[in-house]
PDB file of C-alpha atoms and ligand atoms in Angstrom:
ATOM      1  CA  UNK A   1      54.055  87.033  29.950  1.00 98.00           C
ATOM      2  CA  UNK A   2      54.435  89.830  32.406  1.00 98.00           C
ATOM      3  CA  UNK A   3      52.712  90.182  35.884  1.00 98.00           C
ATOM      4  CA  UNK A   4      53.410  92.958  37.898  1.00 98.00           C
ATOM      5  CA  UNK A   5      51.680  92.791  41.495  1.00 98.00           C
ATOM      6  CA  UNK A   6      50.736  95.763  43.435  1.00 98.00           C
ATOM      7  CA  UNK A   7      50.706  94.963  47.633  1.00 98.00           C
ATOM      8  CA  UNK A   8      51.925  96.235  50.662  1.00 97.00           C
ATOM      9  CA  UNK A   9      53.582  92.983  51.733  1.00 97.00           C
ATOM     10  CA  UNK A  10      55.606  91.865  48.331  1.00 97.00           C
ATOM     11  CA  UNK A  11      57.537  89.721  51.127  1.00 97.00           C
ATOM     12  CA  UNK A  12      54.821  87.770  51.129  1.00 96.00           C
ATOM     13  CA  UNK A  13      55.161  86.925  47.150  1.00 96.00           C
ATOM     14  CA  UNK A  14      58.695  86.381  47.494  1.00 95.00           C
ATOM     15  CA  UNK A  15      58.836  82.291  48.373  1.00 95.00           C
ATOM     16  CA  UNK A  16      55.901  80.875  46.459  1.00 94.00           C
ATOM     17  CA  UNK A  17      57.083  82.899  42.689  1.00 94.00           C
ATOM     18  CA  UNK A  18      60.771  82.038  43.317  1.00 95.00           C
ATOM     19  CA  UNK A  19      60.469  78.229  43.973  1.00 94.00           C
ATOM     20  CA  UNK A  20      60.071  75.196  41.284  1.00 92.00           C
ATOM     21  CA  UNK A  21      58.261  75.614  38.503  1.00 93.00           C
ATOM     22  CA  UNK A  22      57.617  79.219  38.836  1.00 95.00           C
ATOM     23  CA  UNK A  23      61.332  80.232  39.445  1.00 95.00           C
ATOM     24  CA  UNK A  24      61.936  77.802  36.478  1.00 94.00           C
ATOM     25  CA  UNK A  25      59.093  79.467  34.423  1.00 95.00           C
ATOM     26  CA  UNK A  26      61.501  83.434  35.209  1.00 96.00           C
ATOM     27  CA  UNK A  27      64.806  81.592  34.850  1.00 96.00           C
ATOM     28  CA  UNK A  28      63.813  80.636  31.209  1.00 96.00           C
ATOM     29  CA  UNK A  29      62.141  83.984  30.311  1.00 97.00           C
ATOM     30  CA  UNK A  30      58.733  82.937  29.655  1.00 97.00           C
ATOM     31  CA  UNK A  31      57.515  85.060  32.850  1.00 98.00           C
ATOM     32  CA  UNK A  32      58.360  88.026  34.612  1.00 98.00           C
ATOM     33  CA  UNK A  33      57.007  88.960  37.943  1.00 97.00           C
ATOM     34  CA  UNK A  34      57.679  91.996  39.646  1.00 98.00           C
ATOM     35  CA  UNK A  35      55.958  92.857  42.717  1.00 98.00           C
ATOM     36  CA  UNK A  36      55.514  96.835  43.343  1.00 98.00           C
ATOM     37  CA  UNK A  37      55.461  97.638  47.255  1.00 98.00           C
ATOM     38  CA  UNK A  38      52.220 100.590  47.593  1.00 98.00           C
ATOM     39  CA  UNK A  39      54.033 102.251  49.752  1.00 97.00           C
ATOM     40  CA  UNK A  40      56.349 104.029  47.058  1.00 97.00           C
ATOM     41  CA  UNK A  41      53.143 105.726  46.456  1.00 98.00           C
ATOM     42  CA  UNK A  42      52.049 106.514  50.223  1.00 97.00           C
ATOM     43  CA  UNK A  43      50.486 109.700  50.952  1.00 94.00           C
ATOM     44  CA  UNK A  44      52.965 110.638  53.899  1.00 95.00           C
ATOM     45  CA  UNK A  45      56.068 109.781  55.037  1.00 95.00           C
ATOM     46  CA  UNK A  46      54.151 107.663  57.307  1.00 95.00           C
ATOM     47  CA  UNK A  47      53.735 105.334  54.376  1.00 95.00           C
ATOM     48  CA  UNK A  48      49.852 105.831  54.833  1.00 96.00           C
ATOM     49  CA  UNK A  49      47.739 103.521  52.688  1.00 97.00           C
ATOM     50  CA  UNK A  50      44.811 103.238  54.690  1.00 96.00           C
ATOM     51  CA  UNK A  51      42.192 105.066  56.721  1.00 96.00           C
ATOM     52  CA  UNK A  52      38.907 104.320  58.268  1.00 96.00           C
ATOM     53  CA  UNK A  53      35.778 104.075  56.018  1.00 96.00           C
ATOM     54  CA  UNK A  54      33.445 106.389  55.452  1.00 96.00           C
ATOM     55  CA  UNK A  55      29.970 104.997  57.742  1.00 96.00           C
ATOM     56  CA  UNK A  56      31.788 104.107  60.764  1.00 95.00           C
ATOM     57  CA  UNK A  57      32.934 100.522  61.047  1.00 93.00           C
ATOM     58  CA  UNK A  58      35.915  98.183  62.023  1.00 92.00           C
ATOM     59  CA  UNK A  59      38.571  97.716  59.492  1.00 92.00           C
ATOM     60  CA  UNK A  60      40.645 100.174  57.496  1.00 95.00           C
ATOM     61  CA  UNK A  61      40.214 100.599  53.557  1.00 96.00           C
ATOM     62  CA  UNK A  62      43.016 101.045  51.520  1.00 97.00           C
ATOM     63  CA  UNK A  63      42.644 104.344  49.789  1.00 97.00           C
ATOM     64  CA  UNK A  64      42.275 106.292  46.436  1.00 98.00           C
ATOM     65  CA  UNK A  65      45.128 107.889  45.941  1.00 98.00           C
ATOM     66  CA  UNK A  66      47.651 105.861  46.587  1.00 98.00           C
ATOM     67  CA  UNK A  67      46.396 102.669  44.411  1.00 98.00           C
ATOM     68  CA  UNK A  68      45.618 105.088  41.825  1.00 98.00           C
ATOM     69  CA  UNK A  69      48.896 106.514  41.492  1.00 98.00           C
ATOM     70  CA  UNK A  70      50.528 103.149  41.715  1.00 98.00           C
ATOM     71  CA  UNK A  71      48.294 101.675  38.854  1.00 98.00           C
ATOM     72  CA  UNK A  72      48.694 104.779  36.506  1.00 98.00           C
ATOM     73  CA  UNK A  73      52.449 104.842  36.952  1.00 98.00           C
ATOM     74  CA  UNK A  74      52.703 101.451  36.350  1.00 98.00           C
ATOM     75  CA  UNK A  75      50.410 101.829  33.089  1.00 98.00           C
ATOM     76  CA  UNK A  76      53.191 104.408  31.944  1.00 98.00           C
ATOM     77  CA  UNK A  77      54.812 101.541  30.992  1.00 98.00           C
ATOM     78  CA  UNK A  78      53.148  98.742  30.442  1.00 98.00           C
ATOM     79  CA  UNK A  79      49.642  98.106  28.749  1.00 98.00           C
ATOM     80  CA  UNK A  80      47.130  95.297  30.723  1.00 98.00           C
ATOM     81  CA  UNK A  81      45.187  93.104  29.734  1.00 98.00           C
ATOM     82  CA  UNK A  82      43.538  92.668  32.349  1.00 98.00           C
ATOM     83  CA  UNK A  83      43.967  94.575  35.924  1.00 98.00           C
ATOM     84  CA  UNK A  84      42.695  92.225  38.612  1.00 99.00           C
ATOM     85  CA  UNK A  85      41.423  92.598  41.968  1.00 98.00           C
ATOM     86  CA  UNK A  86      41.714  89.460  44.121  1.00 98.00           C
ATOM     87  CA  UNK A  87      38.956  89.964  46.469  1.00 98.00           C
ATOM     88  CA  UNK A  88      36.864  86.639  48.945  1.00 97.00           C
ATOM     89  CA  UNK A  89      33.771  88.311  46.392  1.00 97.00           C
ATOM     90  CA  UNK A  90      34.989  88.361  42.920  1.00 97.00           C
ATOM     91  CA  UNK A  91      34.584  85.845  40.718  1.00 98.00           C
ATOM     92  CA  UNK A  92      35.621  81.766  41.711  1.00 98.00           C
ATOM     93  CA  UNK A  93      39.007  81.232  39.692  1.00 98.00           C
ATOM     94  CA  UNK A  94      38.664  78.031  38.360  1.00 96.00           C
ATOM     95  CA  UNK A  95      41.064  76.218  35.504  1.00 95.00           C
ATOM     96  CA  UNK A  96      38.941  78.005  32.867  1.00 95.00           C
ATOM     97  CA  UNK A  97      40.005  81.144  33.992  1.00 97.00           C
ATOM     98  CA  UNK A  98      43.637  80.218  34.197  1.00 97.00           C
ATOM     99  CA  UNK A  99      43.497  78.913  30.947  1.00 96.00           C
ATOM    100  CA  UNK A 100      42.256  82.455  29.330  1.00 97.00           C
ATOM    101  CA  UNK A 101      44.768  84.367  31.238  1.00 98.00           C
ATOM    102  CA  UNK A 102      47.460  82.609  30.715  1.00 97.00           C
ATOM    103  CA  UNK A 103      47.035  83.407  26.835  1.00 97.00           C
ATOM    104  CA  UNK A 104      47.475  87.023  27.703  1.00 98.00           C
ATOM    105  CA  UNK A 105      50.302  88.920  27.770  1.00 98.00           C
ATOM    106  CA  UNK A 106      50.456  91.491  30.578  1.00 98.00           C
ATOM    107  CA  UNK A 107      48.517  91.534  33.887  1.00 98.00           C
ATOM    108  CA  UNK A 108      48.202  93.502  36.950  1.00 98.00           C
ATOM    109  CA  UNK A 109      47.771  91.851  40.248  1.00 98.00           C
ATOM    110  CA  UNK A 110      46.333  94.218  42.978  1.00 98.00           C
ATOM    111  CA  UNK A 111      46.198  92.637  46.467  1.00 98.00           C
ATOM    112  CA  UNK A 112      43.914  93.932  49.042  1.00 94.00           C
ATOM    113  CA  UNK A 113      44.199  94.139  52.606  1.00 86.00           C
ATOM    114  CA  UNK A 114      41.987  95.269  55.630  1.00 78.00           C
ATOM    115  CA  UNK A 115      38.518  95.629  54.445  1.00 90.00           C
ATOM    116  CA  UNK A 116      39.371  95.468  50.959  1.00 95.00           C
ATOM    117  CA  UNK A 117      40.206  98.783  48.543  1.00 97.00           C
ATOM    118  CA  UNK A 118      38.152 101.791  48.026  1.00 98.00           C
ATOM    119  CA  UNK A 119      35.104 100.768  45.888  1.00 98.00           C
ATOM    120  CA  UNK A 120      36.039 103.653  43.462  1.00 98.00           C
ATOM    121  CA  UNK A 121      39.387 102.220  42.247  1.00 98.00           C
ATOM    122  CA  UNK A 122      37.035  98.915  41.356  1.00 98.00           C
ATOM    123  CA  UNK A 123      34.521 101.183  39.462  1.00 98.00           C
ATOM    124  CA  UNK A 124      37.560 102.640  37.505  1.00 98.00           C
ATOM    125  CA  UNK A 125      40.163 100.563  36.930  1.00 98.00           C
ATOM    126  CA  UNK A 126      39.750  97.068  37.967  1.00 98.00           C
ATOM    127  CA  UNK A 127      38.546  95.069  34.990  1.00 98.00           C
ATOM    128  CA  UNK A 128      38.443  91.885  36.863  1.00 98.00           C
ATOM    129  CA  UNK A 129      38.140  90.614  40.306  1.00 98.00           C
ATOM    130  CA  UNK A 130      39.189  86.732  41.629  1.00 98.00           C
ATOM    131  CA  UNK A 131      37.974  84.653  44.231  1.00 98.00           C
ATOM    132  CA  UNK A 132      39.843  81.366  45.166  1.00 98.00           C
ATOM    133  CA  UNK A 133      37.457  80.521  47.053  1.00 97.00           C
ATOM    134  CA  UNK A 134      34.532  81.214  49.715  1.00 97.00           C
ATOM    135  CA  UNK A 135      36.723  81.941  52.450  1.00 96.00           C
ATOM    136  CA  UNK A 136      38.611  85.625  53.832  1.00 95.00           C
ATOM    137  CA  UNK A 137      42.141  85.210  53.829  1.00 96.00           C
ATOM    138  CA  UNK A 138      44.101  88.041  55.750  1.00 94.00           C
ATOM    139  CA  UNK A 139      44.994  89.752  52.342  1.00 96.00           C
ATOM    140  CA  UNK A 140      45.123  89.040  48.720  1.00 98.00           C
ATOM    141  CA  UNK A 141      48.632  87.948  48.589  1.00 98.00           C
ATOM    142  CA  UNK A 142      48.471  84.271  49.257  1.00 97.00           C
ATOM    143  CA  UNK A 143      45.903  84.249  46.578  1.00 98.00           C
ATOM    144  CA  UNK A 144      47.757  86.132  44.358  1.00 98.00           C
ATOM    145  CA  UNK A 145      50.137  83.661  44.130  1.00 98.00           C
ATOM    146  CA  UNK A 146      48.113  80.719  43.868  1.00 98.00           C
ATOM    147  CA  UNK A 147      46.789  83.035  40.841  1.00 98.00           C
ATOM    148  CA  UNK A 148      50.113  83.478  39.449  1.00 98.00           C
ATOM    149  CA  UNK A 149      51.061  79.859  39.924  1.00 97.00           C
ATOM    150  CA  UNK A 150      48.024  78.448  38.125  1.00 97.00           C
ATOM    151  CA  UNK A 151      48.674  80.548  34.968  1.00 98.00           C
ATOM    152  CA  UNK A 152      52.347  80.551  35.094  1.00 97.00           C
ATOM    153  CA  UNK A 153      52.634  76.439  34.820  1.00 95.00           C
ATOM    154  CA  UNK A 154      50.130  77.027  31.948  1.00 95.00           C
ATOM    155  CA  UNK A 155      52.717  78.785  29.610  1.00 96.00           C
ATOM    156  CA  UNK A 156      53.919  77.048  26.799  1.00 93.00           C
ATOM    157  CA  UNK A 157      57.848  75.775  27.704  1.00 93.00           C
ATOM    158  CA  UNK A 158      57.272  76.151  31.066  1.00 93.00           C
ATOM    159  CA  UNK A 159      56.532  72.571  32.320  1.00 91.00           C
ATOM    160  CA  UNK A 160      59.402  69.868  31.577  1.00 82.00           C
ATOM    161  CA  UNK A 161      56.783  67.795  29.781  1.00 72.00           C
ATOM    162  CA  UNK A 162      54.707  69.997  27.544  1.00 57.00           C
ATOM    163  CA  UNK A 163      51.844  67.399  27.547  1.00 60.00           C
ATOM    164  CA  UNK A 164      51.449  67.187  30.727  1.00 76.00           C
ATOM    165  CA  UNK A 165      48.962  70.000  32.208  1.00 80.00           C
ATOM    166  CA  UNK A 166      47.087  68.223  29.241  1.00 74.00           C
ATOM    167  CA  UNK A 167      46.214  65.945  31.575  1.00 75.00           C
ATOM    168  CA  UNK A 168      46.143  67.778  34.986  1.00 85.00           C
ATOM    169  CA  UNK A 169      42.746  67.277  36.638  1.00 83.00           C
ATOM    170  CA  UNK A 170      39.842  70.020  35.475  1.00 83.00           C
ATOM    171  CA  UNK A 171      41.874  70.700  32.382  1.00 79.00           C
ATOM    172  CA  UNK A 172      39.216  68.493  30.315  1.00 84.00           C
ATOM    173  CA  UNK A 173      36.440  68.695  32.751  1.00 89.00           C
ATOM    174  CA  UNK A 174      36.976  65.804  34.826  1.00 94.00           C
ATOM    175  CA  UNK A 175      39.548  64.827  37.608  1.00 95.00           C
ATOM    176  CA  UNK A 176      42.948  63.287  36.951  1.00 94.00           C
ATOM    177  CA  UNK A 177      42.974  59.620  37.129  1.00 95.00           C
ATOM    178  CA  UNK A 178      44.982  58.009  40.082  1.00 96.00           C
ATOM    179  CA  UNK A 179      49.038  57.619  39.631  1.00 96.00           C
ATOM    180  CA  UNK A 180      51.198  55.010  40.675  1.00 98.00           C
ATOM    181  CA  UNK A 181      55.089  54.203  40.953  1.00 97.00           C
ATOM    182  CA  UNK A 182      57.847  51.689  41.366  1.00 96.00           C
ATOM    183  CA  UNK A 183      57.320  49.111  43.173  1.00 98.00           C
ATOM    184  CA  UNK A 184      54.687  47.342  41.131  1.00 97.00           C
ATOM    185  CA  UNK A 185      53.551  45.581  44.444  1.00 98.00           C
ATOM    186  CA  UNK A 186      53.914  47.396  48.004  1.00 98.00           C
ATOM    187  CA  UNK A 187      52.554  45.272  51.264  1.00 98.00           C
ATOM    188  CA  UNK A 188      50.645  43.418  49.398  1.00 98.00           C
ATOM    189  CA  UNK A 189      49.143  46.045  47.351  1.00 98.00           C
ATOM    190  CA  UNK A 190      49.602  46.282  43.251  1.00 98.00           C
ATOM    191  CA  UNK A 191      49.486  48.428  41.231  1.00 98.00           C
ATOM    192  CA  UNK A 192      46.633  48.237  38.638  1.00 98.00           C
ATOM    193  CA  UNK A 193      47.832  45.180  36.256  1.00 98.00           C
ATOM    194  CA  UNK A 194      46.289  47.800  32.894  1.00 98.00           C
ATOM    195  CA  UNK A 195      49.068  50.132  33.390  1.00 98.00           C
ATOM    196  CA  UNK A 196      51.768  47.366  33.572  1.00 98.00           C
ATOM    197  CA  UNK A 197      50.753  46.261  30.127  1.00 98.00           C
ATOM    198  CA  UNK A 198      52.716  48.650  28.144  1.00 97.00           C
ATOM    199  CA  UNK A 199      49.639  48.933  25.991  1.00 98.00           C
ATOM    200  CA  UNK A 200      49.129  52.812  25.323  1.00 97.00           C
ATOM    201  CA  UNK A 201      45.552  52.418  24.280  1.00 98.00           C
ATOM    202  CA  UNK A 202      44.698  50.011  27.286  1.00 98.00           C
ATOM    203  CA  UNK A 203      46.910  52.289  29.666  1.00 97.00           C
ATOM    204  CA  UNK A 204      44.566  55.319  28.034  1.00 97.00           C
ATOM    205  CA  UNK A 205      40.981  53.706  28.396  1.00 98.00           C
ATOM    206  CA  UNK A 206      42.048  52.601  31.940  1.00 98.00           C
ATOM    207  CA  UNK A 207      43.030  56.150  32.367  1.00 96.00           C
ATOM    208  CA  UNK A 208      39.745  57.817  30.711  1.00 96.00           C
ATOM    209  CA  UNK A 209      37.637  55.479  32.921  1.00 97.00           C
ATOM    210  CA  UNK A 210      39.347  56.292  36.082  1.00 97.00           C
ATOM    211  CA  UNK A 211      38.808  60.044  35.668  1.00 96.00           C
ATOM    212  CA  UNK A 212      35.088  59.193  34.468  1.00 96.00           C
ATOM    213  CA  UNK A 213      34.886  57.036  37.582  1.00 97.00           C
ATOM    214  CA  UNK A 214      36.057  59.381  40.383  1.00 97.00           C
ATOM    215  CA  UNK A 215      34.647  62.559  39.078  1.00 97.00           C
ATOM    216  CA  UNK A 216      31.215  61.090  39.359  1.00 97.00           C
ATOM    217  CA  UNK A 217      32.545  59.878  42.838  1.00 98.00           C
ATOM    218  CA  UNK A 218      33.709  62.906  44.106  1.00 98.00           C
ATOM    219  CA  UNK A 219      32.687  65.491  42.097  1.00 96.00           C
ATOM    220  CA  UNK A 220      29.610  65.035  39.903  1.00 96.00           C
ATOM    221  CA  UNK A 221      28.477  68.710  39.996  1.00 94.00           C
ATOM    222  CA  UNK A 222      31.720  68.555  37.248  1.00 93.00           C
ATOM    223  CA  UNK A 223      30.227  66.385  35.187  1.00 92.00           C
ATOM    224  CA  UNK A 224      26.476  68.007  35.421  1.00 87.00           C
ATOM    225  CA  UNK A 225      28.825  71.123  33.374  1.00 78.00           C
TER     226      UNK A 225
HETATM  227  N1  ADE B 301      41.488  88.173  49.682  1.00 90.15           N
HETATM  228  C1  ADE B 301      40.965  87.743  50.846  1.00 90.15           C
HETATM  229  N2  ADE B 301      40.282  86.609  50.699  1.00 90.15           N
HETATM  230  C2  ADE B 301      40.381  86.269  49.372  1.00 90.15           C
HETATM  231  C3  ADE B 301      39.878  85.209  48.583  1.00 90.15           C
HETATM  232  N3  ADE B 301      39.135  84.232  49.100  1.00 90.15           N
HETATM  233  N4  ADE B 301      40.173  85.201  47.281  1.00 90.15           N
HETATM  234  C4  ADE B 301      40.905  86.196  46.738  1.00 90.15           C
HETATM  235  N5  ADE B 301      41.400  87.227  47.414  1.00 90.15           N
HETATM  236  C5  ADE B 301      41.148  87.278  48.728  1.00 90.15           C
END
């Protein structure tokens, strides 16, 4: 899979895609990154991205032409799948969506900044638009690669253990049941005698229940889905 990234600060992409699993995930092949820095495509040699918006207001608007110029060069070459806007009002990623785009096999990340992009490049080339969450970070970057992250772990070969996103919390609806290691008692406190028995289908029901258990704990909106 290939995910090319459109921002003005591809700095801050740099640590987050080139650590762990995600350098792992480039080092083997099965994903590319490349981060594209708008400025190549700046109107001036200013590097001008921005400018105020139209109606008065605080906050500057990344503009038209540059962002269009970027995308459409960058289509030269590559077909999408999807071209994404991560924006505080698009829709809430979740695992579902990671799931769906991590089947696909070219993306384009565009990362906003300011007040957000020029509501014509949505209207025209943006085909979706991510949320992580109901909060404003200072730009879509962070989120970007929380995006990238989520999808990238996702791709078959990537993890060490290919069953185990199986069993990632969300990825069947409910939360991951707790996880213990060596010692089997610390201060006093053991670890749960089922998963010392060796017996898989004890060590699974204990497991199933767990997840059951703490979802309607802590999350029970999950389980109304
Ligand atoms: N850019 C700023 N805030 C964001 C958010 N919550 N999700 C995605 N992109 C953003």
């Amino acid at each position: 899979m290939t995910i090319d990234i459109i921002t003005v600060l591809p700095e801050l992409l740099e640590s987050p895609l080139n650590h762990s699993i995600m350098k792992r995930a480039q080092d083997k092949g099965l994903l590319t990154v490349r981060t594209h820095n708008l400025r190549q495509w700046a109107l001036n040699k200013y590097g001008q991205v921005d400018d105020y918006q139209y109606g008065g207001g605080a906050g500057m608007v990344m503009m038209c032409e540059p962002l269009a110029n970027a995308i459409e060069a960058l289509q030269q070459l590559t077909t999408y799948d999807e071209i994404i806007y991560m924006t505080p009002d698009g829709g809430q990623f979740n695992q579902k969506t990671a799931n769906k785009l991590s089947m696909q096999q070219n993306l384009l990340i565009i990362c906003g900044h300011y007040k957000g992009i020029d509501q014509r490049i949505r209207d025209h080339f943006v085909t979706m638009e991510i949320s992580i969450g109901d909060y404003v970070l200072s730009g879509g970057e962070l989120a970007a690669a929380m995006v990238v992250d989520a999808i990238g772990r996702l791709l078959p070969g990537v993890l060490n253990d290919e069953t185990s996103a199986l069993f990632d919390s969300y990825q069947d609806g409910l939360l991951a049941p707790p996880v213990y290691t060596r010692p089997a008692e610390f201060r006093g406190w053991p670890v749960p005698a089922e998963l010392l028995t060796g017996n898989p289908k004890i060590i699974d029901q204990w497991r199933q229940e767990k997840s059951e258990e703490i979802t309607k704990q802590k999350r029970p909106d999950l389980l109304a889905e």
